[in-house]
Short mmCIF file of C-alpha atoms in Angstrom, two decimals:
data_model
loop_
_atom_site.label_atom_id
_atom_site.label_comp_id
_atom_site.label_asym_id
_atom_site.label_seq_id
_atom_site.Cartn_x
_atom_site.Cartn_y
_atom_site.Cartn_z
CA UNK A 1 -27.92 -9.32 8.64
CA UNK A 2 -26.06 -11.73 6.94
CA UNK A 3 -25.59 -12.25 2.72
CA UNK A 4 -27.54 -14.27 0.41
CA UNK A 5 -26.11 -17.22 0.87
CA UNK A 6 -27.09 -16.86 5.41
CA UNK A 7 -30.49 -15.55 4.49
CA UNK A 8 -31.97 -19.46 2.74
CA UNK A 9 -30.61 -21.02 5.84
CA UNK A 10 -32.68 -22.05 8.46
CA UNK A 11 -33.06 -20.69 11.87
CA UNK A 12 -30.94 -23.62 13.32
CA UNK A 13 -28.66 -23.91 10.57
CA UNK A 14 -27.92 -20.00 11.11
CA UNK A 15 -27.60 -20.39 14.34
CA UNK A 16 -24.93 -23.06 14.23
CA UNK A 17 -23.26 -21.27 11.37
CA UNK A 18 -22.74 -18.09 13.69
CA UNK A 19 -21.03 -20.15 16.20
CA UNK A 20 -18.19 -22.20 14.26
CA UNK A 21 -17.68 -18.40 12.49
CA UNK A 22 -17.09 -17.08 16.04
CA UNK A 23 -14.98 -19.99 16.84
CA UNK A 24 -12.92 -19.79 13.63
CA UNK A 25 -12.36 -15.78 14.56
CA UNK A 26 -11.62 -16.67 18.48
CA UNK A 27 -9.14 -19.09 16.89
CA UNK A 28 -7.65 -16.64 14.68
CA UNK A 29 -7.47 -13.84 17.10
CA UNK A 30 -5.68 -16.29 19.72
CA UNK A 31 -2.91 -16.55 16.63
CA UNK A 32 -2.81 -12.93 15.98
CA UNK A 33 -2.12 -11.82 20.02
CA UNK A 34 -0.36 -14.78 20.87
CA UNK A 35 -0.80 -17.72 23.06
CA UNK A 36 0.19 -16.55 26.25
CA UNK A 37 -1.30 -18.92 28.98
CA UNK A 38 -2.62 -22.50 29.59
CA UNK A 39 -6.10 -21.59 29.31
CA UNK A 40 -5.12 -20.28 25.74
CA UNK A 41 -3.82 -23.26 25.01
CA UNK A 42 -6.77 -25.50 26.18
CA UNK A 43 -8.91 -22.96 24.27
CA UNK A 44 -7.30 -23.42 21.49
CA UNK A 45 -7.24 -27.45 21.59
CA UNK A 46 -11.12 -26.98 22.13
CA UNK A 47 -11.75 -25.01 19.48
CA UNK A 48 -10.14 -26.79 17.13
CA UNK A 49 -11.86 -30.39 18.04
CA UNK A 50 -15.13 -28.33 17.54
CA UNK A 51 -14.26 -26.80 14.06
CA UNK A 52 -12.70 -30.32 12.95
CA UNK A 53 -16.19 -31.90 13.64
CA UNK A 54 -18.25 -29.03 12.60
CA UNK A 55 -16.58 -28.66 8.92
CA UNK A 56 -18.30 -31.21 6.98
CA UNK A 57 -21.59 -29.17 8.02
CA UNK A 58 -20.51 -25.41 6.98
CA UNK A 59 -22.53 -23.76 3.97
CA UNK A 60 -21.67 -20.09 3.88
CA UNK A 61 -18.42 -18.60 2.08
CA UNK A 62 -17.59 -16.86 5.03
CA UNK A 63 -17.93 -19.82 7.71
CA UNK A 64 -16.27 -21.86 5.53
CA UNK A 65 -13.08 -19.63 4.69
CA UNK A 66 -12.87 -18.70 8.42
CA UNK A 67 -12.78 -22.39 8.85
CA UNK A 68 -10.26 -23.32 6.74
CA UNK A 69 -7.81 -20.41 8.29
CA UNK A 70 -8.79 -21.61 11.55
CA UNK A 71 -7.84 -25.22 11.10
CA UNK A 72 -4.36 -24.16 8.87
CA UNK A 73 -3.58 -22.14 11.26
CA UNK A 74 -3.52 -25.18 13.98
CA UNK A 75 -2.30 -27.41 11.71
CA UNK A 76 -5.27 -29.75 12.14
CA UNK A 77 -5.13 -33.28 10.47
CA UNK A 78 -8.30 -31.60 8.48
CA UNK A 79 -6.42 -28.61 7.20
CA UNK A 80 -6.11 -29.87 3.75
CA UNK A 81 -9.94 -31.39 3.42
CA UNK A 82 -11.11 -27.92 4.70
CA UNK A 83 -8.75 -25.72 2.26
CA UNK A 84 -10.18 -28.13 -1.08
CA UNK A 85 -13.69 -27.55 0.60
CA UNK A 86 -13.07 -23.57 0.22
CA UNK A 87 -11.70 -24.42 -3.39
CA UNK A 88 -15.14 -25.93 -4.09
CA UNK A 89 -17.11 -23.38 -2.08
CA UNK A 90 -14.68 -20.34 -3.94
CA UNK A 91 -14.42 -21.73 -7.41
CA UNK A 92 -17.41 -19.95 -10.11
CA UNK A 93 -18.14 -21.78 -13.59
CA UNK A 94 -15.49 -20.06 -15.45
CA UNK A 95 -12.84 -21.52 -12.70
CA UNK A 96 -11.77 -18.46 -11.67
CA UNK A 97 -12.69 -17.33 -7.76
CA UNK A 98 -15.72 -15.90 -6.76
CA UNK A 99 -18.58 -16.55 -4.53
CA UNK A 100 -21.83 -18.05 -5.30
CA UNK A 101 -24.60 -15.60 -6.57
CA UNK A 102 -22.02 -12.73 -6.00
CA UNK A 103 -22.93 -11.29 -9.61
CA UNK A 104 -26.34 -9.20 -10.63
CA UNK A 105 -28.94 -11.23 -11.93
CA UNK A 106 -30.05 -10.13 -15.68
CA UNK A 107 -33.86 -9.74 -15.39
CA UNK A 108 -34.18 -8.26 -18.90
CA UNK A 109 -34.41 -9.85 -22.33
CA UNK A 110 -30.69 -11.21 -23.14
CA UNK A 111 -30.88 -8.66 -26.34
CA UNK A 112 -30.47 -6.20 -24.26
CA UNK A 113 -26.86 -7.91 -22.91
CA UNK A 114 -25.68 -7.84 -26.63
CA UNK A 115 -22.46 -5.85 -27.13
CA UNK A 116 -24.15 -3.00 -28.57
CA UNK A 117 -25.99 -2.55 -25.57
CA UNK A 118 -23.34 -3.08 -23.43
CA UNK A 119 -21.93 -0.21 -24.83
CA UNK A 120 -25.32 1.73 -24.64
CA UNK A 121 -25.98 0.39 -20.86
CA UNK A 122 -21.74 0.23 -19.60
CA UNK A 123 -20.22 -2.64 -18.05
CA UNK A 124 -22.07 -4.42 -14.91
CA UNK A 125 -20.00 -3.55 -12.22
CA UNK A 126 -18.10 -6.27 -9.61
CA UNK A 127 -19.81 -6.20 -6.88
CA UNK A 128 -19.66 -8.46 -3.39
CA UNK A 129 -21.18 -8.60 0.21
CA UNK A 130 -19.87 -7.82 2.78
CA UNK A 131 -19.92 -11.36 3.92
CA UNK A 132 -18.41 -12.72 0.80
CA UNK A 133 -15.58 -9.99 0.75
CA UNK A 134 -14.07 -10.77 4.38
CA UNK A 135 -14.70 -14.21 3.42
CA UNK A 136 -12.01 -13.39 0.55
CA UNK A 137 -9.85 -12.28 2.85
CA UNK A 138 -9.90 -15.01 5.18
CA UNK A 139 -9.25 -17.16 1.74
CA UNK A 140 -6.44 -14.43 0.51
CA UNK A 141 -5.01 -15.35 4.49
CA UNK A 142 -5.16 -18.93 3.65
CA UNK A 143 -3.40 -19.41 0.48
CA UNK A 144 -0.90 -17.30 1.75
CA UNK A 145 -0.15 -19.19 4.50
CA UNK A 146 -0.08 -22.33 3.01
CA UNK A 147 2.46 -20.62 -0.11
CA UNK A 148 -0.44 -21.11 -2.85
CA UNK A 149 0.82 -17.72 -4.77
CA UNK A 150 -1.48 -18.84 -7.83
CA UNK A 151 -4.46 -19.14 -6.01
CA UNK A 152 -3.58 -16.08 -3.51
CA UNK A 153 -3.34 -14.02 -6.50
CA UNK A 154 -6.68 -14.95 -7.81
CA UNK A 155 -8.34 -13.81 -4.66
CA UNK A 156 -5.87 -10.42 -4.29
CA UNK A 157 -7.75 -9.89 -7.99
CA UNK A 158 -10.88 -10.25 -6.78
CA UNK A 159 -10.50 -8.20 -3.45
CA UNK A 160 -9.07 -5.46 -5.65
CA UNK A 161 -11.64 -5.43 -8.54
CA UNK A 162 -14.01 -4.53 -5.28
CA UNK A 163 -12.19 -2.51 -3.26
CA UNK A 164 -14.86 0.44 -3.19
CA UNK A 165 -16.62 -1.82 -0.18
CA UNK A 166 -13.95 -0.50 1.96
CA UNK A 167 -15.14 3.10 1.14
CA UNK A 168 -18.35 2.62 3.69
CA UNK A 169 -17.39 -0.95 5.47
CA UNK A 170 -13.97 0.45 8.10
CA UNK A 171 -14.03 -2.74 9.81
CA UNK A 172 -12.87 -4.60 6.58
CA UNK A 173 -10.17 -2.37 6.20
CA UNK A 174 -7.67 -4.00 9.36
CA UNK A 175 -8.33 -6.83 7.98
CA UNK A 176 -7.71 -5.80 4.32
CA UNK A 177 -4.07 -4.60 5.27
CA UNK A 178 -3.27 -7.23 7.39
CA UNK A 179 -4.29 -10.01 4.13
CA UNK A 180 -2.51 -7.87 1.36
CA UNK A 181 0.61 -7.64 3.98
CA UNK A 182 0.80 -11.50 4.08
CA UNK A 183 0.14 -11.44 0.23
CA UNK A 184 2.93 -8.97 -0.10
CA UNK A 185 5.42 -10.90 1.91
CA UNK A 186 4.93 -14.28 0.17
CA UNK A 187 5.22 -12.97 -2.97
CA UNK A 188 8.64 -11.60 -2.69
CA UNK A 189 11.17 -12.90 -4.09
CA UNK A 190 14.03 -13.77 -1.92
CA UNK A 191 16.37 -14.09 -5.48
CA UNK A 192 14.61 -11.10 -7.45
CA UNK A 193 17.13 -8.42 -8.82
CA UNK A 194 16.91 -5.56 -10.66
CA UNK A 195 19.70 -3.94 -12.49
CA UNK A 196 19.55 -0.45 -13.61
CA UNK A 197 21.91 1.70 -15.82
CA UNK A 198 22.61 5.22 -15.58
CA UNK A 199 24.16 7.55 -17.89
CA UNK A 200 24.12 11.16 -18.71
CA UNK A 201 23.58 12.61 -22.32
CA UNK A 202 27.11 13.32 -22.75
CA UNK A 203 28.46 10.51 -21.08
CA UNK A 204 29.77 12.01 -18.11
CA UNK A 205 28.52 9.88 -16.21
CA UNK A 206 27.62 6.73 -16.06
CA UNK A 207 26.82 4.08 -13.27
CA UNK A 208 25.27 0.60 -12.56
CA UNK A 209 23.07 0.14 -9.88
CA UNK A 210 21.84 -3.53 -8.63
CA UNK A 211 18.65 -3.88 -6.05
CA UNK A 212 17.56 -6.99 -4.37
CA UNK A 213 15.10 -7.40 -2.01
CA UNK A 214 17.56 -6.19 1.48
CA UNK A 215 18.60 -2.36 -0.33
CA UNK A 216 16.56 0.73 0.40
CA UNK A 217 17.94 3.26 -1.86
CA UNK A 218 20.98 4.33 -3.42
CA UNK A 219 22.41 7.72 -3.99
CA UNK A 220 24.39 9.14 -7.10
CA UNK A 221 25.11 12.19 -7.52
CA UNK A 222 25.30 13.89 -10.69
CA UNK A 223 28.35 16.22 -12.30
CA UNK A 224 25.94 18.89 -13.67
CA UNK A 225 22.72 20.42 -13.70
CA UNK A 226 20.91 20.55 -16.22
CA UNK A 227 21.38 17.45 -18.00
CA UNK A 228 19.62 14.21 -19.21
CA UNK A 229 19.87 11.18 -17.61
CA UNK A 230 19.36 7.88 -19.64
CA UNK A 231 17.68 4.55 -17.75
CA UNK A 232 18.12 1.28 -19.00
CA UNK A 233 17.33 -1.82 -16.34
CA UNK A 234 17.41 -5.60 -16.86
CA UNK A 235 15.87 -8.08 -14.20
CA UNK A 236 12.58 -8.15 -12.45
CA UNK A 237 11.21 -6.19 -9.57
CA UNK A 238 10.30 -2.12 -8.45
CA UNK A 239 12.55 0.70 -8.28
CA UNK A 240 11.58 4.49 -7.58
CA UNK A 241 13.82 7.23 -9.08
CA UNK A 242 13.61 10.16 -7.31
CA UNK A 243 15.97 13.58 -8.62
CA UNK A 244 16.83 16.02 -5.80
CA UNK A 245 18.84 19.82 -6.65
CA UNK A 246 21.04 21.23 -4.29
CA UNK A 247 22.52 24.69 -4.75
CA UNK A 248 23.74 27.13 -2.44
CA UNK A 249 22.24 30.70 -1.65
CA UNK A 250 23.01 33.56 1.36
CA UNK A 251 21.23 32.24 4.25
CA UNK A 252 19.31 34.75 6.17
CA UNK A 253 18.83 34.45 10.31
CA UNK A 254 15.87 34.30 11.44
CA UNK A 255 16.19 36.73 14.15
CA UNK A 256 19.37 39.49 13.80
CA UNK A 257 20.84 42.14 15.82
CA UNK A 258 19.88 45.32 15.13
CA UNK A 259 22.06 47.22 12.75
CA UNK A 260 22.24 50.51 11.60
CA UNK A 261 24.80 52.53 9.41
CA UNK A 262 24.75 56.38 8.64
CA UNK A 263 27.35 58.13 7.16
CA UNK A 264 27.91 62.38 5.99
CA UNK A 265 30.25 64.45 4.24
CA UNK A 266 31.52 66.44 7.40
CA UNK A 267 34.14 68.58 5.11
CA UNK A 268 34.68 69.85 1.95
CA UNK A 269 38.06 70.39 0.87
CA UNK A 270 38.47 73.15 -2.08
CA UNK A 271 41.91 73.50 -3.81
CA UNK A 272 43.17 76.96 -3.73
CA UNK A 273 42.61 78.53 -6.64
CA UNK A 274 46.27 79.04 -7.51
CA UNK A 275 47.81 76.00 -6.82
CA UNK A 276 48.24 73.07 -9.21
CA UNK A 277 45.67 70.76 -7.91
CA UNK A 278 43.01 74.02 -9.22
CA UNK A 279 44.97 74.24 -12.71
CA UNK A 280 45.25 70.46 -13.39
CA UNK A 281 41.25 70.91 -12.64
CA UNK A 282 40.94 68.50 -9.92
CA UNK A 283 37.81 67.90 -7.93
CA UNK A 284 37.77 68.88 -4.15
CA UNK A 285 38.72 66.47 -1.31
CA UNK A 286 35.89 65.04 1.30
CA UNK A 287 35.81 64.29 4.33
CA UNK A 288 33.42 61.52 5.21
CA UNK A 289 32.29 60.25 8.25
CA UNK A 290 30.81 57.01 8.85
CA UNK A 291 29.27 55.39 11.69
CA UNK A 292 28.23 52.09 12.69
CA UNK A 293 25.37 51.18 15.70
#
């Protein structure tokens, strides 16, 4: 079944909805594997005559935002008219983004929405269809392709604020990571740097680290253990700092020849009583034997 928005269209209009949606996926899916043959190609051409003529008729979030993808992705003529159309369709009273109907209608007296109810009652919580949310995604997929970070991060809000849905709904999830990967990718920062200083306590050591966007990780290492380290960084961007010990210890085998040892007094060696070794009072000699297996 479809949301809210499907379920006051008519049979017809429902109908026709679910086939410009399938379009606009084969469309995308063509994109994502690659077009390989002719008959992709002339697919493709098809498709996107089809969703050209069919966007001035599309009602539903998620027919229009799979839409709009569709036709950036081809770089139709009607890319732009179908992007301001999902502006429209995507934009709530407060100009933020959001879908139509997507929050809980109050049925009770509006004293009861006071603050001091709020407080009584909690917070409504954000809530979406499914429908709505992978049309969000499909809108997230948009911006980012067309380098709108404003209005990519308004969506990554929203998809965030409701990311429970992917708790029950796994076939949002592909998608999910696939949107939040493009998201991720236009919003770095080719010129972004980050500039961190390290020192110890006693200022025996100190060093100065810089990251931009092509270094993994560097590695200091430190005169002593233990001891305080001291962070001060300048710039913009993420850094992880990690602290690793290393010592050395006997190492034991895991598997070892056997090995024995015994050893016995064999003789004991008394001074005689006359000599000097008995006067000085020296103890006796031994005679040990030791033996290794």
């Amino acid at each position: 079944s479809k949301g809210a928005v499907r379920r006051n269209l008519s049979a017809e209009v429902f109908h026709f909805e679910n086939i410009v949606e399938i379009t606009a996926e084969t469309v995308i899916a063509l994109y994502e594997i690659g077009i390989e043959t002719d008959a992709d190609s002339d697919t493709l051409q098809k498709a996107k005559i089809f969703l050209e003529n069919s966007l001035p008729n599309v009602e539903s979030p998620e027919t229009i935002a799979a839409v709009a993808f569709a036709l950036v992705l081809v770089r139709s003529a009607t890319a732009a008219w179908a992007v301001e159309k999902l502006r429209n369709a995507s934009t709530t009273e407060d100009g933020e983004f959001g879908w139509p109907n997507f929050t809980p209608k109050r049925d009770a007296a509006d004293w009861l929405y006071e603050s001091e109810s709020q407080n009584a009652f909690g917070p409504i919580p954000c809530v979406a269809t499914v429908e709505q949310y992978r049309a969000s995604l499909y809108a997230l997929s948009t911006f980012c392709l067309i380098g709108d970070l404003k209005s990519a991060q308004s969506v990554a809000t929203f998809l965030i604020n409701r990311s429970e849905i992917l708790d029950n709904h796994y076939e949002l999830r592909y998608p999910a990571v696939t949107a939040f990967s493009e998201y991720n990718s236009m919003a770095n920062d080719q010129h972004r740097e980050l500039i961190i200083a390290l020192a110890t306590s006693g200022m025996e050591f100190s060093e100065t680290l810089h990251f931009n966007n092509h270094d993994s990780f560097y590695k200091v290492d430190l005169p002593s253990l233990p001891t305080k380290v001291l962070l001060y960084a300048t710039g913009a961007g993420c850094a992880t700092m990690q602290g690793r010990a290393f010592y050395s210890s006997y190492v034991v085998k895991d598997k070892t020849s056997l090995f024995e040892i015994r050893s016995g007094i064999v003789e004991e060696i008394l001074p005689d009583r006359s000599s000097i070794e008995a006067i000085e009072g020296k103890l006796p000699a031994i005679k040990i034997e030791t033996c290794f297996k």
